[in-house]
mmCIF file of C-alpha atoms and ligand atoms in Angstrom:
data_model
loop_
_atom_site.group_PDB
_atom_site.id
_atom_site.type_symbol
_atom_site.label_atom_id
_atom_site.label_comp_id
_atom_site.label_asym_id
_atom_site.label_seq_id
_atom_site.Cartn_x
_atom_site.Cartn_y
_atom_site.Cartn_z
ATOM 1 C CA UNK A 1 0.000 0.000 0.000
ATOM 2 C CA UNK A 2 1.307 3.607 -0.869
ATOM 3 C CA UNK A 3 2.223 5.724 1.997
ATOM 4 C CA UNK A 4 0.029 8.489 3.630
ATOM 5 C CA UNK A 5 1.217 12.155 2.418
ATOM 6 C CA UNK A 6 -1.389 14.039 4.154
ATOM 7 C CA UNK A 7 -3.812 13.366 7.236
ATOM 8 C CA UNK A 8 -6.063 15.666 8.568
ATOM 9 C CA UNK A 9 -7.382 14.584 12.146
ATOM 10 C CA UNK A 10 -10.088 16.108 13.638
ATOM 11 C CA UNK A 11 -10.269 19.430 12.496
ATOM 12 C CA UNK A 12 -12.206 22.459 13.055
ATOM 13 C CA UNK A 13 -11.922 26.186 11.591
ATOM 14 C CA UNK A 14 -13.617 29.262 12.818
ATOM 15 C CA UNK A 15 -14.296 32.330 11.543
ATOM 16 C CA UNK A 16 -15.344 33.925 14.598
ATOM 17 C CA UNK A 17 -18.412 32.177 15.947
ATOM 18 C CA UNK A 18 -18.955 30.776 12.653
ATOM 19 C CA UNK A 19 -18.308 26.756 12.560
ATOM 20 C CA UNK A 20 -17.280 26.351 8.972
ATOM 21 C CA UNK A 21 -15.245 23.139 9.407
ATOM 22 C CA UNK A 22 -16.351 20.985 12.600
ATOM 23 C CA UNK A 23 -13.923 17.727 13.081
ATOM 24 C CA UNK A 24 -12.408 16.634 9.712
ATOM 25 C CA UNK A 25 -10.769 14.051 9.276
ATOM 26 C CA UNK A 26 -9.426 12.381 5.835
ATOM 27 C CA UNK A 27 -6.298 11.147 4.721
ATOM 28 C CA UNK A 28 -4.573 11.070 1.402
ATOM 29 C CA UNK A 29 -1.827 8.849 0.304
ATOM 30 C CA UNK A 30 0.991 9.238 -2.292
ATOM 31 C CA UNK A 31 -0.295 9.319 -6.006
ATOM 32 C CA UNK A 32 -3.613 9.718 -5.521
ATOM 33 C CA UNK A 33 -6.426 12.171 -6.330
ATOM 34 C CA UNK A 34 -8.785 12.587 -3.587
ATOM 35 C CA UNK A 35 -11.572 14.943 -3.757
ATOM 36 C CA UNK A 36 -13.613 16.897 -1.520
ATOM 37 C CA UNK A 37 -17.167 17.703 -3.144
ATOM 38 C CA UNK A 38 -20.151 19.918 -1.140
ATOM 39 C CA UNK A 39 -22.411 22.271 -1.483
ATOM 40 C CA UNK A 40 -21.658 25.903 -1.288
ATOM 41 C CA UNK A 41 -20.473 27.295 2.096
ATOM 42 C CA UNK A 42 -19.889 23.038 3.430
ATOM 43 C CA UNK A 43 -16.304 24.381 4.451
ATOM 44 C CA UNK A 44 -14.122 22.890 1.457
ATOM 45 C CA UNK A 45 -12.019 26.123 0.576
ATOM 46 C CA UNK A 46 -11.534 26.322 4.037
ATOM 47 C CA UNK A 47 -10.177 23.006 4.769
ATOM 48 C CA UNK A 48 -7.849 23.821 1.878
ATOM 49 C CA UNK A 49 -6.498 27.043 3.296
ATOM 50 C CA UNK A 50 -6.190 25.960 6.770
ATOM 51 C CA UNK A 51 -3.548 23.279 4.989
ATOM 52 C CA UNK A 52 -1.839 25.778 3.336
ATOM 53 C CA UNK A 53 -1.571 28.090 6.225
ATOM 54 C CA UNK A 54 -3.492 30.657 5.318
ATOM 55 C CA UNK A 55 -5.881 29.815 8.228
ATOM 56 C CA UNK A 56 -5.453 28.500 11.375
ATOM 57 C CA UNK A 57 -7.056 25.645 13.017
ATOM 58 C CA UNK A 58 -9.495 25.910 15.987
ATOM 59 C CA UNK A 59 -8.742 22.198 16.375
ATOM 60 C CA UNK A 60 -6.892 19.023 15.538
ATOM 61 C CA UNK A 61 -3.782 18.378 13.496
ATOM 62 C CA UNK A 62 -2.778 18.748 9.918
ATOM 63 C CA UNK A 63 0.198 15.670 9.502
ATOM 64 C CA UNK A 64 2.089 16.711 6.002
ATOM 65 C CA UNK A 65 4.663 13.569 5.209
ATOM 66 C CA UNK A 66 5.398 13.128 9.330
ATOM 67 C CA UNK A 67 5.891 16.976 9.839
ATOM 68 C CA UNK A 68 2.809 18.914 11.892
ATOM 69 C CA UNK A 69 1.763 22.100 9.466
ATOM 70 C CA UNK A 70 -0.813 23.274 12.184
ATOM 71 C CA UNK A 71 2.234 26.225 13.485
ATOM 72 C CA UNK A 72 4.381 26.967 10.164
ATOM 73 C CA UNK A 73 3.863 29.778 8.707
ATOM 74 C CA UNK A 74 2.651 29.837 4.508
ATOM 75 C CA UNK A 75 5.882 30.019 2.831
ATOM 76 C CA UNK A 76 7.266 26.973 4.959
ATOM 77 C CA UNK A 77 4.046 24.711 3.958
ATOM 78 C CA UNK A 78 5.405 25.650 0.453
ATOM 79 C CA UNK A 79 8.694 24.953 1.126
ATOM 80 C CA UNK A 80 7.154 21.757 2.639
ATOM 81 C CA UNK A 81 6.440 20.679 -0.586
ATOM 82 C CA UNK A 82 2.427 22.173 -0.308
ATOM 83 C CA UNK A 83 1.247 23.764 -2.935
ATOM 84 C CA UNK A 84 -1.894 25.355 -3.849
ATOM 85 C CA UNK A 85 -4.113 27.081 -6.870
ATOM 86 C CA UNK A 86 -6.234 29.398 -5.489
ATOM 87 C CA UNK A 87 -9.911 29.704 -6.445
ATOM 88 C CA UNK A 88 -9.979 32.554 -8.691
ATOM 89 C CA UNK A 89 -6.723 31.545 -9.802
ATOM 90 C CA UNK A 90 -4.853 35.012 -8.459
ATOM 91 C CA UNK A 91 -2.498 34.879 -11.237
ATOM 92 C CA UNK A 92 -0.487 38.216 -10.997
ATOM 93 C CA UNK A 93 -1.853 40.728 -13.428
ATOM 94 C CA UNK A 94 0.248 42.900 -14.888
ATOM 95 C CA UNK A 95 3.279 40.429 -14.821
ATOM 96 C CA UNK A 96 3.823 38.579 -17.926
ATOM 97 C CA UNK A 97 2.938 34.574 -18.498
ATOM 98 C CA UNK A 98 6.620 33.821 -17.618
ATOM 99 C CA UNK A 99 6.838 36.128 -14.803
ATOM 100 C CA UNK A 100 3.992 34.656 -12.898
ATOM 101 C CA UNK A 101 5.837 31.244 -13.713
ATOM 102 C CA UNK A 102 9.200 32.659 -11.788
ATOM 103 C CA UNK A 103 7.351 33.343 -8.957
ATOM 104 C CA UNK A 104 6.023 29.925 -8.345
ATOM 105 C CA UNK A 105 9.603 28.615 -8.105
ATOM 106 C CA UNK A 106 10.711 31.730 -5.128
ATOM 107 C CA UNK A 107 11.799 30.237 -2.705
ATOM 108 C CA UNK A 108 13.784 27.296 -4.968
ATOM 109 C CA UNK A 109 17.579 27.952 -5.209
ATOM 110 C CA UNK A 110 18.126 25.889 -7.493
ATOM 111 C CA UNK A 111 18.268 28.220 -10.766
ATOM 112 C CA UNK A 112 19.006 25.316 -13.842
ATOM 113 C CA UNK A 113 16.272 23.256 -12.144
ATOM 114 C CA UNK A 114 13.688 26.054 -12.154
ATOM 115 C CA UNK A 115 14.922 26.464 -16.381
ATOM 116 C CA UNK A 116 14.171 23.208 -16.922
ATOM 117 C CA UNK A 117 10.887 23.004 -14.942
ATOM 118 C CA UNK A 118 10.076 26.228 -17.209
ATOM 119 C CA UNK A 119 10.872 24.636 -19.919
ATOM 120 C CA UNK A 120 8.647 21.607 -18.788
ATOM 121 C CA UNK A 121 5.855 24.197 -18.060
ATOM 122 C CA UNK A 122 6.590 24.913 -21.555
ATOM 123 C CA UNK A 123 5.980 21.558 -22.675
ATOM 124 C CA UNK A 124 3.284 20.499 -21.399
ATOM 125 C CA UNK A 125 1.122 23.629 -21.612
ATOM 126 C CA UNK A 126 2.262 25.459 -25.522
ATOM 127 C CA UNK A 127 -0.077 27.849 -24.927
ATOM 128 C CA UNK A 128 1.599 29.427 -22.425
ATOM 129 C CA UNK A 129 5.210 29.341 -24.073
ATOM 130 C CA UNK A 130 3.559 31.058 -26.755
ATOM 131 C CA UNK A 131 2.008 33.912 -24.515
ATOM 132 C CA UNK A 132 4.905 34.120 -22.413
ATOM 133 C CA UNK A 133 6.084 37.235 -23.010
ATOM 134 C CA UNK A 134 2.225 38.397 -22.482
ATOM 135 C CA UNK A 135 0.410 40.101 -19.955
ATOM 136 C CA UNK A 136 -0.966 37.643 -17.752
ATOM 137 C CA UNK A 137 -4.364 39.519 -17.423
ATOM 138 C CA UNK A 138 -4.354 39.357 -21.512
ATOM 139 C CA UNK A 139 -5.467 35.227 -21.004
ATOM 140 C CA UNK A 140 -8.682 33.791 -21.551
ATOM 141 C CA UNK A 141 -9.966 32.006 -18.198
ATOM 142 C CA UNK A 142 -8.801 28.834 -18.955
ATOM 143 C CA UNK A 143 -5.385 30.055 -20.170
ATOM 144 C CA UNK A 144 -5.337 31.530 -16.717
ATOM 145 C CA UNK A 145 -6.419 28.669 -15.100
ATOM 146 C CA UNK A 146 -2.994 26.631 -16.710
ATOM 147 C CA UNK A 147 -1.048 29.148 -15.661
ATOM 148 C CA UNK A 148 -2.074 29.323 -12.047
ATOM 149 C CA UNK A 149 -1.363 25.337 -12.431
ATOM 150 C CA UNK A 150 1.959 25.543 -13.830
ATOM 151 C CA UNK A 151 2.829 28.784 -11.098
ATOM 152 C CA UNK A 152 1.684 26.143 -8.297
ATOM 153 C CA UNK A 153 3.920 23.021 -10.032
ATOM 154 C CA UNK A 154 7.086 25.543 -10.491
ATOM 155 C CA UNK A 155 7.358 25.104 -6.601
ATOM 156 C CA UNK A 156 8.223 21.128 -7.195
ATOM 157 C CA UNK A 157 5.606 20.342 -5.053
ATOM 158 C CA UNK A 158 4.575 16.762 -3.712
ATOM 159 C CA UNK A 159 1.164 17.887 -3.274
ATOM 160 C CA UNK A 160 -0.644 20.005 -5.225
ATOM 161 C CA UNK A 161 -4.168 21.336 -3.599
ATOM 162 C CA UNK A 162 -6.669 22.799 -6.271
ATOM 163 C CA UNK A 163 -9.543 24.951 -5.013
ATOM 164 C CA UNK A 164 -12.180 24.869 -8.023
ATOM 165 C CA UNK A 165 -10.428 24.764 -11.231
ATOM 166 C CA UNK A 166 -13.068 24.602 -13.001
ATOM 167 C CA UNK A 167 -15.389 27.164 -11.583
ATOM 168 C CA UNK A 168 -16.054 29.933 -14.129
ATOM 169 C CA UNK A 169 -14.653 28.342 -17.293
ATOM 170 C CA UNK A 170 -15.846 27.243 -20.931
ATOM 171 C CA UNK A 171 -16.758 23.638 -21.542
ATOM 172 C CA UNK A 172 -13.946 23.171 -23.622
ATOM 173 C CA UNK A 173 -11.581 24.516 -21.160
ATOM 174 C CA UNK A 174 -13.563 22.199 -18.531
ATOM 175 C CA UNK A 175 -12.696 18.836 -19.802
ATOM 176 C CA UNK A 176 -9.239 20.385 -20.500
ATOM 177 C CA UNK A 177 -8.561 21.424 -17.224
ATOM 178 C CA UNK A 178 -10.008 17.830 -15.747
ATOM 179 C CA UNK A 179 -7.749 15.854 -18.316
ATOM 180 C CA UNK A 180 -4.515 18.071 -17.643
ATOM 181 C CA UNK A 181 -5.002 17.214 -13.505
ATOM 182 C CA UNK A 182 -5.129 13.371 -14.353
ATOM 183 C CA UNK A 183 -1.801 13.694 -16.765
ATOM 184 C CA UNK A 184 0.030 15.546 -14.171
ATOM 185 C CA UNK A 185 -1.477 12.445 -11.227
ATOM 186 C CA UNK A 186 -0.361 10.109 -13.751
ATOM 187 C CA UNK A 187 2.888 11.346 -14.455
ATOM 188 C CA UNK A 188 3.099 11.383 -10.167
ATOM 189 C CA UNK A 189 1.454 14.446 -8.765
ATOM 190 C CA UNK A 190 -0.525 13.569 -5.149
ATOM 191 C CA UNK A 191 -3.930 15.837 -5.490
ATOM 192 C CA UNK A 192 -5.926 17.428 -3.386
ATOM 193 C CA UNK A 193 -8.893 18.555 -5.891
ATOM 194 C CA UNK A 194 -12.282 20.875 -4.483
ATOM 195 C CA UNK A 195 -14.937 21.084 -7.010
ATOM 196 C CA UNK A 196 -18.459 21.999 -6.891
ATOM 197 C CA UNK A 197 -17.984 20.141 -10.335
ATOM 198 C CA UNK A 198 -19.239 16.715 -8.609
ATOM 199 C CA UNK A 199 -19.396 14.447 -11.508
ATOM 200 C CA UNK A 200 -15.798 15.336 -13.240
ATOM 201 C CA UNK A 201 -14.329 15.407 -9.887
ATOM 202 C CA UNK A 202 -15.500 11.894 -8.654
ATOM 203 C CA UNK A 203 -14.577 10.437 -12.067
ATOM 204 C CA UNK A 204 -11.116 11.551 -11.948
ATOM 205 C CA UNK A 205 -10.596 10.856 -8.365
ATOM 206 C CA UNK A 206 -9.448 7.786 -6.648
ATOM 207 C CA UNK A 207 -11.254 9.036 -3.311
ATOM 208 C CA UNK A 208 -13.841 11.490 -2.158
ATOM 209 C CA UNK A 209 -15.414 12.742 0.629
ATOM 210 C CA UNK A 210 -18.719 14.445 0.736
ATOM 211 C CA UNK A 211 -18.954 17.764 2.924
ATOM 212 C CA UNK A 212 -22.061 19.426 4.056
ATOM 213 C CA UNK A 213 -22.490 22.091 7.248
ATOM 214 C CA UNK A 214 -18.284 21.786 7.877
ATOM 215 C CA UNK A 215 -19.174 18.027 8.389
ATOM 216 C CA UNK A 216 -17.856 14.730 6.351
ATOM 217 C CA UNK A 217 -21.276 13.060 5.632
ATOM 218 C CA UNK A 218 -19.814 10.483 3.611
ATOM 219 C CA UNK A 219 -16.698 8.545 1.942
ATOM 220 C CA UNK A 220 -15.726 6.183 -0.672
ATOM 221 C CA UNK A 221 -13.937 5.458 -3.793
ATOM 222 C CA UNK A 222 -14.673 8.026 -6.399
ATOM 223 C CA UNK A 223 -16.586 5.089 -8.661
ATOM 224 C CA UNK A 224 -18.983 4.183 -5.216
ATOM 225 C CA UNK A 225 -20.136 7.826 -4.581
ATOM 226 C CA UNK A 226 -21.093 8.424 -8.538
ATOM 227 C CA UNK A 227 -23.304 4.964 -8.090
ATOM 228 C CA UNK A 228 -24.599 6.411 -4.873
ATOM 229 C CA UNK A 229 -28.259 7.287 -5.066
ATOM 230 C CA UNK A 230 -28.202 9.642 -2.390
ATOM 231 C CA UNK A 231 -24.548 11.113 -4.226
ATOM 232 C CA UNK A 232 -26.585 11.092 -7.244
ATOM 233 C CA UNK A 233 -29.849 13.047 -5.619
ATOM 234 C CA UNK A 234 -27.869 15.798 -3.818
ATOM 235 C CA UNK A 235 -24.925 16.729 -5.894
ATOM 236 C CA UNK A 236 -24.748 14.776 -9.723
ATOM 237 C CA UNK A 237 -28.322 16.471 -10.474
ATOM 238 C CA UNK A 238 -30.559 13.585 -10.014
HETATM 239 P P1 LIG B 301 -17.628 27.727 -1.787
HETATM 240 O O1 LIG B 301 -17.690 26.736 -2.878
HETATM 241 O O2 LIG B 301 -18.748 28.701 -1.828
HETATM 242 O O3 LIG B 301 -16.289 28.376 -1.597
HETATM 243 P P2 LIG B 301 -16.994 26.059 0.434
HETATM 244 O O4 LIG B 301 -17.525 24.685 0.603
HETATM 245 O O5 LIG B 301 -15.615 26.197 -0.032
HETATM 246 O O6 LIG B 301 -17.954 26.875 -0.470
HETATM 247 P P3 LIG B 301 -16.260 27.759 2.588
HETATM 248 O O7 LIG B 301 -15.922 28.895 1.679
HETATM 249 O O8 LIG B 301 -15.156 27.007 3.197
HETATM 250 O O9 LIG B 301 -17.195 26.748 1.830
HETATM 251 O O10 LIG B 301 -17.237 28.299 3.720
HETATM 252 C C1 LIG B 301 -17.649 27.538 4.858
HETATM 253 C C2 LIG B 301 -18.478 28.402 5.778
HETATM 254 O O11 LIG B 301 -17.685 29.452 6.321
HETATM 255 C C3 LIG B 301 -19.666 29.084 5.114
HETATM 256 O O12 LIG B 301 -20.718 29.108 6.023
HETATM 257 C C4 LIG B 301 -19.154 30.474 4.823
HETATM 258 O O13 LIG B 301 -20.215 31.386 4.804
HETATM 259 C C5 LIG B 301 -18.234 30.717 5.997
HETATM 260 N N1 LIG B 301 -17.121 31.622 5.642
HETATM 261 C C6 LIG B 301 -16.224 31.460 4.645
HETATM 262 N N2 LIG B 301 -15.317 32.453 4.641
HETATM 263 C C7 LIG B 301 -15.639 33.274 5.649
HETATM 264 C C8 LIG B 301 -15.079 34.477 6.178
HETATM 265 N N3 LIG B 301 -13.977 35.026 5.657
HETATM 266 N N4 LIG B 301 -15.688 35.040 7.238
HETATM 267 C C9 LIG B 301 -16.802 34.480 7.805
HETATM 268 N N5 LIG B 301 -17.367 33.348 7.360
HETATM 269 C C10 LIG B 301 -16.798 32.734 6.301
#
């Protein structure tokens, strides 16, 4: 069996005397995809910030690879080997394509490996080799939503936590977007995916849990929950 990368054990995140993530626990272990589907407001982009530092927990413990993250600071959970695309995708208008790429890979020293990760980036997304010397703001969505991607994987992470990549985009850049996360799990990538994109999300993931009121409800190989009636009724539209 593959190793555990991440556990989350009993968690809980306030915001104030809001409850938005009440004792969470889940696990993910190397080279998998494991997805976390809900409703609006069930706590998901919570649960992902609290792992990548940007909130704290109330309670409970956050396990990265042996190492607590519950007291290190953003940047270390990066340097960790945590990295995440933000909902929204925050790429950094006003910076060119290649730019935005050099900042994923700040706190790396190692300069020729950061070239040939670019290079990589390069590779596996043309689009963005070709607009490199472009704006970033200039992109279409999905164009933004590779970059933000490649940004996150110029950090050489070992986990990669994506907070609705497909929210706000074009079918076609949809299915592009789902099939790019499964060639970069295939090629190795562990992934932490958030979607309120149910039915792509479960069929690409290995694992999901189901989140409603800050709560997991329910668990069980991505396959199970899209033959689950109750899966089916509440999130898959019927
Ligand atoms: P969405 O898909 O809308 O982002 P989500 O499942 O990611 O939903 P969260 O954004 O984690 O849910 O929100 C969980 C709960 O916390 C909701 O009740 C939400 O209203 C509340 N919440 C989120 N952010 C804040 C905040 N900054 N201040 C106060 N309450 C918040």
């Amino acid at each position: 069996m593959s190793k555990e990368i991440l556990e989350v054990d009993q968690l809980s995140v306030n915001y104030g005397a809001i409850k938005a993530v009440r004792d969470v626990s889940f696990d993910i272990k190397e080279g998998e995809i494991v997805t976390l589907i809900g409703a609006n407001g069930a706590g998901k982009s919570t649960i992902l910030k609290t792992i990548s530092g940007l909130l704290k927990p109330a309670n409970g413990e956050i396990v990265f690879l042996g190492q607590s993250l519950a007291k290190l600071t953003a940047p270390k959970i990066v340097a960790a080997g945590v990295s995440q695309v933000p909902e929204g995708r925050r790429i950094f208008a006003g910076m060119t394509v290649k730019e935005n790429l050099q900042l994923g890979a700040y706190l790396r020293k190692d300069k020729d490996g950061v070239e040939k990760d670019m290079e990589a980036m390069f590779k596996r997304f043309p689009i963005l080799k070709e607009r490199q010397k472009q704006d970033a703001a200039t992109l279409s969505g999905g164009e933004q939503q590779m970059l933000a991607m490649a940004r996150a994987l110029m950090a050489r992470p070992k986990l990669l936590l994506l907070d609705e990549p497909s929210m706000g985009l074009a079918p076609i850049y949809i299915q592009e977007i789902f099939d790019i996360i499964k060639s970069i799990n295939k090629e190795g990538m562990t992934v932490l995916l958030i979607e309120q994109n149910a039915r792509q999300a479960l069929s690409i993931a290995n694992r999901g849990y189901v989140l409603a009121s800050g709560e997991v409800k329910m668990t069980g190989t991505g396959q199970d929950l899209l033959n689950d009636p109750a899966v089916q009724k509440a999130y898959l539209g019927g």
